[in-house]
Structure formats: structure tokens, C-alpha cells
Amino acid sequence: MGGHCSNLDDILEEDMHHWYTKFMRESPSGLITLFELKTMLEMNGMTEEANSYVDQVFFTFDMDGDGYIDFVEYIAAISLLLKGEINQKLKWYFKLFDQDGNGKIDKDELETIFKAIQDITRSYDVPPEEIVTLIYEKIDVNGEGELTLEEFISGAREHPDIMDMLSKMMDLTNVLEIIIRGQQKKSVN
């Protein structure tokens, strides 16, 4: 877990107590399960794609694969999302998009994730099909309909418009705010 230190150092020290307090208020056991995450995010009534996306986010953050997100994983995830370097974020996006874990992302995987993100954020500015088409037109230079991690990272870095679009779509700040806010709004009349 020593690899997380540089990310943890990026977070201001006075914020650490704040993050820990909020984490422990939401999860007194010190662990967040997938069910608890979905409850925090108020996932009731979401589409299957949105539900699947949250599953994928959870399993991506559950770095040790034990079925829980502990405080270190939580802080590493927040640090990555808020302050991570471009390559770190792109690797995380790729892992999230690669739903079947075969080391490549195809158009269906990408479209499914973008639909899910739109369902969660309730932002439907650009149809997912258009986003996927644009990405594959610019990045899939071999035209094989799949992207490897290397193609994805180099393509996104070479095309600032795609990088910008990915950054905006993958901005999970609102999800983090829901987690941080916790159940406060439920207790407010």
C-alpha cells in the first residue's frame, strides 16, 4: 500500500481529519460495501447500466479485492479523482471501461459506461453513440473496433478535445460530494 503515499501526500493535511470523520460517520465499521455505496448514492430506480457502472467503480476502488473499500482505498480514490496525473486518470478510466477485463475496450463497453454516467449525472448533453464514434474515429487508427491501454492513453493525450471530453464525463466530483455529504439531506426536512 506504500504506492498510495504520494497521492495521500497531495491531500492537504488539515483535510485528512475531515475526510476521515466523514468516512467513519458514513461507515462506522471502517469499511464500505457495494450495497452501502449504492445506498449512499441513492441508486434506487437507476438503469441497469448505471447500476453496473457503480459496480465497476466500486471494484476499481477496491484495490485489494476484498469486497470492501477501506479508508486508504477511499483516500487513494479521492486523491486520484481530484489530483491524479493525466496518465493515472487515463489508466483508471481504461480499467473502468474494460468491463470484461480482456485488456481492450470495445465500442459497446464504452457506450454502456457513457450511458450509465449520463444516468447517474442526469446530464444528457451528447448522445453516447456520438461520443463513442468520435473517440474511435480519432483514436482507433487501425480500425479494429477495440482500443488497448496504450492506444487509449496515447490517443487521448494526442487529442485534447477527447481528453477534455473524457475529463468532463468522468468527473466524479458529484459522486464524491454525495458520499461526503452522506445522508445529511435525508435528515433535513
mmCIF file of C-alpha atoms in Angstrom:
data_model
loop_
_atom_site.group_PDB
_atom_site.id
_atom_site.type_symbol
_atom_site.label_atom_id
_atom_site.label_comp_id
_atom_site.label_asym_id
_atom_site.label_seq_id
_atom_site.Cartn_x
_atom_site.Cartn_y
_atom_site.Cartn_z
ATOM 1 C CA MET A 1 0.000 0.000 0.000
ATOM 2 C CA GLY A 2 3.072 2.221 0.074
ATOM 3 C CA GLY A 3 2.377 3.271 -3.509
ATOM 4 C CA HIS A 4 -0.571 5.313 -2.307
ATOM 5 C CA CYS A 5 1.590 7.668 -0.221
ATOM 6 C CA SER A 6 2.300 10.197 -2.959
ATOM 7 C CA ASN A 7 -1.446 10.506 -3.629
ATOM 8 C CA LEU A 8 -2.156 10.810 0.085
ATOM 9 C CA ASP A 9 0.524 13.482 0.434
ATOM 10 C CA ASP A 10 -1.264 15.547 -2.217
ATOM 11 C CA ILE A 11 -4.267 15.966 0.044
ATOM 12 C CA LEU A 12 -3.839 18.821 2.486
ATOM 13 C CA GLU A 13 -3.109 17.523 5.954
ATOM 14 C CA GLU A 14 -5.854 19.545 7.591
ATOM 15 C CA ASP A 15 -8.320 17.836 5.224
ATOM 16 C CA MET A 16 -7.323 14.324 6.336
ATOM 17 C CA HIS A 17 -9.173 14.547 9.649
ATOM 18 C CA HIS A 18 -12.174 15.985 7.811
ATOM 19 C CA TRP A 19 -12.203 13.098 5.270
ATOM 20 C CA TYR A 20 -11.708 10.502 7.991
ATOM 21 C CA THR A 21 -14.549 11.903 10.110
ATOM 22 C CA LYS A 22 -16.940 11.833 7.177
ATOM 23 C CA PHE A 23 -15.855 8.339 6.162
ATOM 24 C CA MET A 24 -16.334 6.980 9.689
ATOM 25 C CA ARG A 25 -19.685 8.754 10.122
ATOM 26 C CA GLU A 26 -20.967 7.023 6.981
ATOM 27 C CA SER A 27 -19.227 3.757 7.691
ATOM 28 C CA PRO A 28 -18.542 3.217 11.414
ATOM 29 C CA SER A 29 -17.076 -0.222 10.653
ATOM 30 C CA GLY A 30 -14.333 1.487 8.633
ATOM 31 C CA LEU A 31 -15.384 -0.384 5.510
ATOM 32 C CA ILE A 32 -17.846 0.450 2.734
ATOM 33 C CA THR A 33 -19.607 -2.410 0.963
ATOM 34 C CA LEU A 34 -21.030 -2.205 -2.541
ATOM 35 C CA PHE A 35 -24.543 -2.126 -1.053
ATOM 36 C CA GLU A 36 -23.603 0.781 1.240
ATOM 37 C CA LEU A 37 -22.076 2.693 -1.673
ATOM 38 C CA LYS A 38 -25.251 2.273 -3.712
ATOM 39 C CA THR A 39 -27.326 3.366 -0.715
ATOM 40 C CA MET A 40 -25.149 6.488 -0.271
ATOM 41 C CA LEU A 41 -25.511 7.311 -3.957
ATOM 42 C CA GLU A 42 -29.264 6.706 -3.812
ATOM 43 C CA MET A 43 -29.098 4.180 -6.640
ATOM 44 C CA ASN A 44 -32.730 3.060 -6.287
ATOM 45 C CA GLY A 45 -34.520 3.180 -9.619
ATOM 46 C CA MET A 46 -31.364 3.593 -11.695
ATOM 47 C CA THR A 47 -30.952 1.828 -15.004
ATOM 48 C CA GLU A 48 -29.075 -1.452 -15.284
ATOM 49 C CA GLU A 49 -26.201 0.419 -16.977
ATOM 50 C CA ALA A 50 -25.928 2.898 -14.099
ATOM 51 C CA ASN A 51 -26.036 0.075 -11.584
ATOM 52 C CA SER A 52 -23.329 -1.799 -13.493
ATOM 53 C CA TYR A 53 -21.198 1.344 -13.644
ATOM 54 C CA VAL A 54 -21.331 1.784 -9.873
ATOM 55 C CA ASP A 55 -20.334 -1.887 -9.513
ATOM 56 C CA GLN A 56 -17.366 -1.236 -11.790
ATOM 57 C CA VAL A 57 -16.366 1.939 -9.878
ATOM 58 C CA PHE A 58 -16.552 0.024 -6.607
ATOM 59 C CA PHE A 59 -14.434 -2.883 -7.846
ATOM 60 C CA THR A 60 -11.905 -0.457 -9.345
ATOM 61 C CA PHE A 61 -11.531 1.322 -5.987
ATOM 62 C CA ASP A 62 -11.456 -1.967 -4.062
ATOM 63 C CA MET A 63 -7.758 -2.283 -4.852
ATOM 64 C CA ASP A 64 -7.124 -5.369 -2.733
ATOM 65 C CA GLY A 65 -10.265 -7.140 -3.980
ATOM 66 C CA ASP A 66 -11.620 -7.932 -0.504
ATOM 67 C CA GLY A 67 -15.161 -6.702 -1.266
ATOM 68 C CA TYR A 68 -14.823 -3.537 0.814
ATOM 69 C CA ILE A 69 -13.478 -0.042 0.330
ATOM 70 C CA ASP A 70 -11.403 0.838 3.368
ATOM 71 C CA PHE A 71 -10.197 4.312 4.327
ATOM 72 C CA VAL A 72 -6.856 4.006 2.487
ATOM 73 C CA GLU A 73 -8.607 2.901 -0.723
ATOM 74 C CA TYR A 74 -11.165 5.684 -0.242
ATOM 75 C CA ILE A 75 -8.486 8.367 0.127
ATOM 76 C CA ALA A 76 -6.470 6.954 -2.788
ATOM 77 C CA ALA A 77 -9.597 7.093 -4.967
ATOM 78 C CA ILE A 78 -10.436 10.653 -3.916
ATOM 79 C CA SER A 79 -6.849 11.720 -4.444
ATOM 80 C CA LEU A 80 -6.757 10.137 -7.907
ATOM 81 C CA LEU A 81 -10.033 11.737 -8.943
ATOM 82 C CA LEU A 82 -9.215 15.174 -7.586
ATOM 83 C CA LYS A 83 -5.471 15.463 -8.087
ATOM 84 C CA GLY A 84 -4.260 12.486 -10.125
ATOM 85 C CA GLU A 85 -1.878 12.906 -13.038
ATOM 86 C CA ILE A 86 -3.293 12.503 -16.553
ATOM 87 C CA ASN A 87 -1.740 9.053 -17.106
ATOM 88 C CA GLN A 88 -3.046 7.805 -13.748
ATOM 89 C CA LYS A 89 -6.539 9.000 -14.589
ATOM 90 C CA LEU A 90 -6.415 7.520 -18.088
ATOM 91 C CA LYS A 91 -5.323 4.136 -16.696
ATOM 92 C CA TRP A 92 -8.177 4.285 -14.192
ATOM 93 C CA TYR A 93 -10.681 5.244 -16.929
ATOM 94 C CA PHE A 94 -9.439 2.357 -19.055
ATOM 95 C CA LYS A 95 -9.814 -0.127 -16.194
ATOM 96 C CA LEU A 96 -13.324 1.172 -15.608
ATOM 97 C CA PHE A 97 -14.258 0.923 -19.302
ATOM 98 C CA ASP A 98 -12.790 -2.580 -19.737
ATOM 99 C CA GLN A 99 -15.796 -4.297 -18.196
ATOM 100 C CA ASP A 100 -14.859 -7.832 -19.256
ATOM 101 C CA GLY A 101 -11.230 -7.378 -18.197
ATOM 102 C CA ASN A 102 -9.754 -8.562 -21.509
ATOM 103 C CA GLY A 103 -7.295 -5.650 -21.774
ATOM 104 C CA LYS A 104 -9.235 -3.918 -24.570
ATOM 105 C CA ILE A 105 -12.244 -1.662 -24.728
ATOM 106 C CA ASP A 106 -14.773 -2.114 -27.488
ATOM 107 C CA LYS A 107 -17.473 0.288 -28.589
ATOM 108 C CA ASP A 108 -20.221 -1.480 -26.637
ATOM 109 C CA GLU A 109 -18.282 -1.301 -23.367
ATOM 110 C CA LEU A 110 -17.577 2.385 -23.875
ATOM 111 C CA GLU A 111 -21.151 3.198 -24.840
ATOM 112 C CA THR A 112 -22.538 1.273 -21.858
ATOM 113 C CA ILE A 113 -20.328 3.218 -19.444
ATOM 114 C CA PHE A 114 -21.197 6.582 -21.020
ATOM 115 C CA LYS A 115 -24.930 5.796 -20.827
ATOM 116 C CA ALA A 116 -24.503 4.838 -17.183
ATOM 117 C CA ILE A 117 -22.577 8.021 -16.401
ATOM 118 C CA GLN A 118 -25.326 10.073 -18.003
ATOM 119 C CA ASP A 119 -27.961 8.239 -15.953
ATOM 120 C CA ILE A 120 -26.042 8.917 -12.757
ATOM 121 C CA THR A 121 -25.204 12.548 -13.509
ATOM 122 C CA ARG A 122 -28.531 13.153 -15.256
ATOM 123 C CA SER A 123 -26.620 15.069 -17.905
ATOM 124 C CA TYR A 124 -27.611 14.058 -21.429
ATOM 125 C CA ASP A 125 -25.846 16.747 -23.488
ATOM 126 C CA VAL A 126 -24.303 14.479 -26.132
ATOM 127 C CA PRO A 127 -25.642 11.036 -27.095
ATOM 128 C CA PRO A 128 -23.208 8.288 -26.017
ATOM 129 C CA GLU A 129 -23.160 6.877 -29.563
ATOM 130 C CA GLU A 130 -21.749 10.191 -30.862
ATOM 131 C CA ILE A 131 -19.064 10.267 -28.173
ATOM 132 C CA VAL A 132 -18.005 6.688 -28.929
ATOM 133 C CA THR A 133 -17.948 7.341 -32.689
ATOM 134 C CA LEU A 134 -15.775 10.435 -32.192
ATOM 135 C CA ILE A 135 -13.355 8.588 -29.912
ATOM 136 C CA TYR A 136 -12.977 5.647 -32.277
ATOM 137 C CA GLU A 137 -12.636 7.861 -35.378
ATOM 138 C CA LYS A 138 -9.714 9.693 -33.798
ATOM 139 C CA ILE A 139 -8.068 7.053 -31.598
ATOM 140 C CA ASP A 140 -8.683 3.662 -33.253
ATOM 141 C CA VAL A 141 -6.126 4.236 -36.008
ATOM 142 C CA ASN A 142 -6.076 0.542 -37.010
ATOM 143 C CA GLY A 143 -9.867 0.488 -37.323
ATOM 144 C CA GLU A 144 -10.174 -2.790 -35.412
ATOM 145 C CA GLY A 145 -13.032 -1.599 -33.184
ATOM 146 C CA GLU A 146 -11.089 -2.091 -29.952
ATOM 147 C CA LEU A 147 -8.626 0.014 -28.015
ATOM 148 C CA THR A 148 -5.693 -1.253 -25.987
ATOM 149 C CA LEU A 149 -4.487 0.684 -22.957
ATOM 150 C CA GLU A 150 -1.590 2.101 -24.983
ATOM 151 C CA GLU A 151 -3.851 3.222 -27.851
ATOM 152 C CA PHE A 152 -6.299 4.746 -25.406
ATOM 153 C CA ILE A 153 -3.678 6.717 -23.465
ATOM 154 C CA SER A 154 -1.716 7.930 -26.486
ATOM 155 C CA GLY A 155 -4.905 8.760 -28.396
ATOM 156 C CA ALA A 156 -6.403 10.732 -25.532
ATOM 157 C CA ARG A 157 -3.147 12.594 -24.959
ATOM 158 C CA GLU A 158 -2.796 13.422 -28.682
ATOM 159 C CA HIS A 159 -6.343 14.783 -28.934
ATOM 160 C CA PRO A 160 -7.018 17.498 -26.342
ATOM 161 C CA ASP A 161 -10.709 17.589 -27.318
ATOM 162 C CA ILE A 162 -11.109 13.907 -26.406
ATOM 163 C CA MET A 163 -9.114 14.356 -23.206
ATOM 164 C CA ASP A 164 -11.312 17.302 -22.247
ATOM 165 C CA MET A 165 -14.487 15.360 -23.034
ATOM 166 C CA LEU A 166 -13.296 12.337 -21.021
ATOM 167 C CA SER A 167 -12.303 14.554 -18.092
ATOM 168 C CA LYS A 168 -15.719 16.202 -18.034
ATOM 169 C CA MET A 169 -17.649 12.960 -18.430
ATOM 170 C CA MET A 170 -15.545 11.086 -15.902
ATOM 171 C CA ASP A 171 -15.614 13.880 -13.341
ATOM 172 C CA LEU A 172 -16.937 12.041 -10.313
ATOM 173 C CA THR A 173 -16.841 15.114 -8.088
ATOM 174 C CA ASN A 174 -20.621 14.965 -7.766
ATOM 175 C CA VAL A 175 -20.407 11.318 -6.660
ATOM 176 C CA LEU A 176 -17.734 12.232 -4.114
ATOM 177 C CA GLU A 177 -19.893 15.110 -2.872
ATOM 178 C CA ILE A 178 -22.794 12.703 -2.318
ATOM 179 C CA ILE A 179 -20.508 10.375 -0.363
ATOM 180 C CA ILE A 180 -19.060 13.276 1.633
ATOM 181 C CA ARG A 181 -22.459 14.779 2.306
ATOM 182 C CA GLY A 182 -23.689 11.330 3.218
ATOM 183 C CA GLN A 183 -27.207 11.033 4.408
ATOM 184 C CA GLN A 184 -27.440 14.665 5.579
ATOM 185 C CA LYS A 185 -30.125 15.650 3.129
ATOM 186 C CA LYS A 186 -32.297 12.743 4.261
ATOM 187 C CA SER A 187 -32.237 14.073 7.815
ATOM 188 C CA VAL A 188 -33.079 17.616 6.678
ATOM 189 C CA ASN A 189 -36.822 18.279 6.437
#
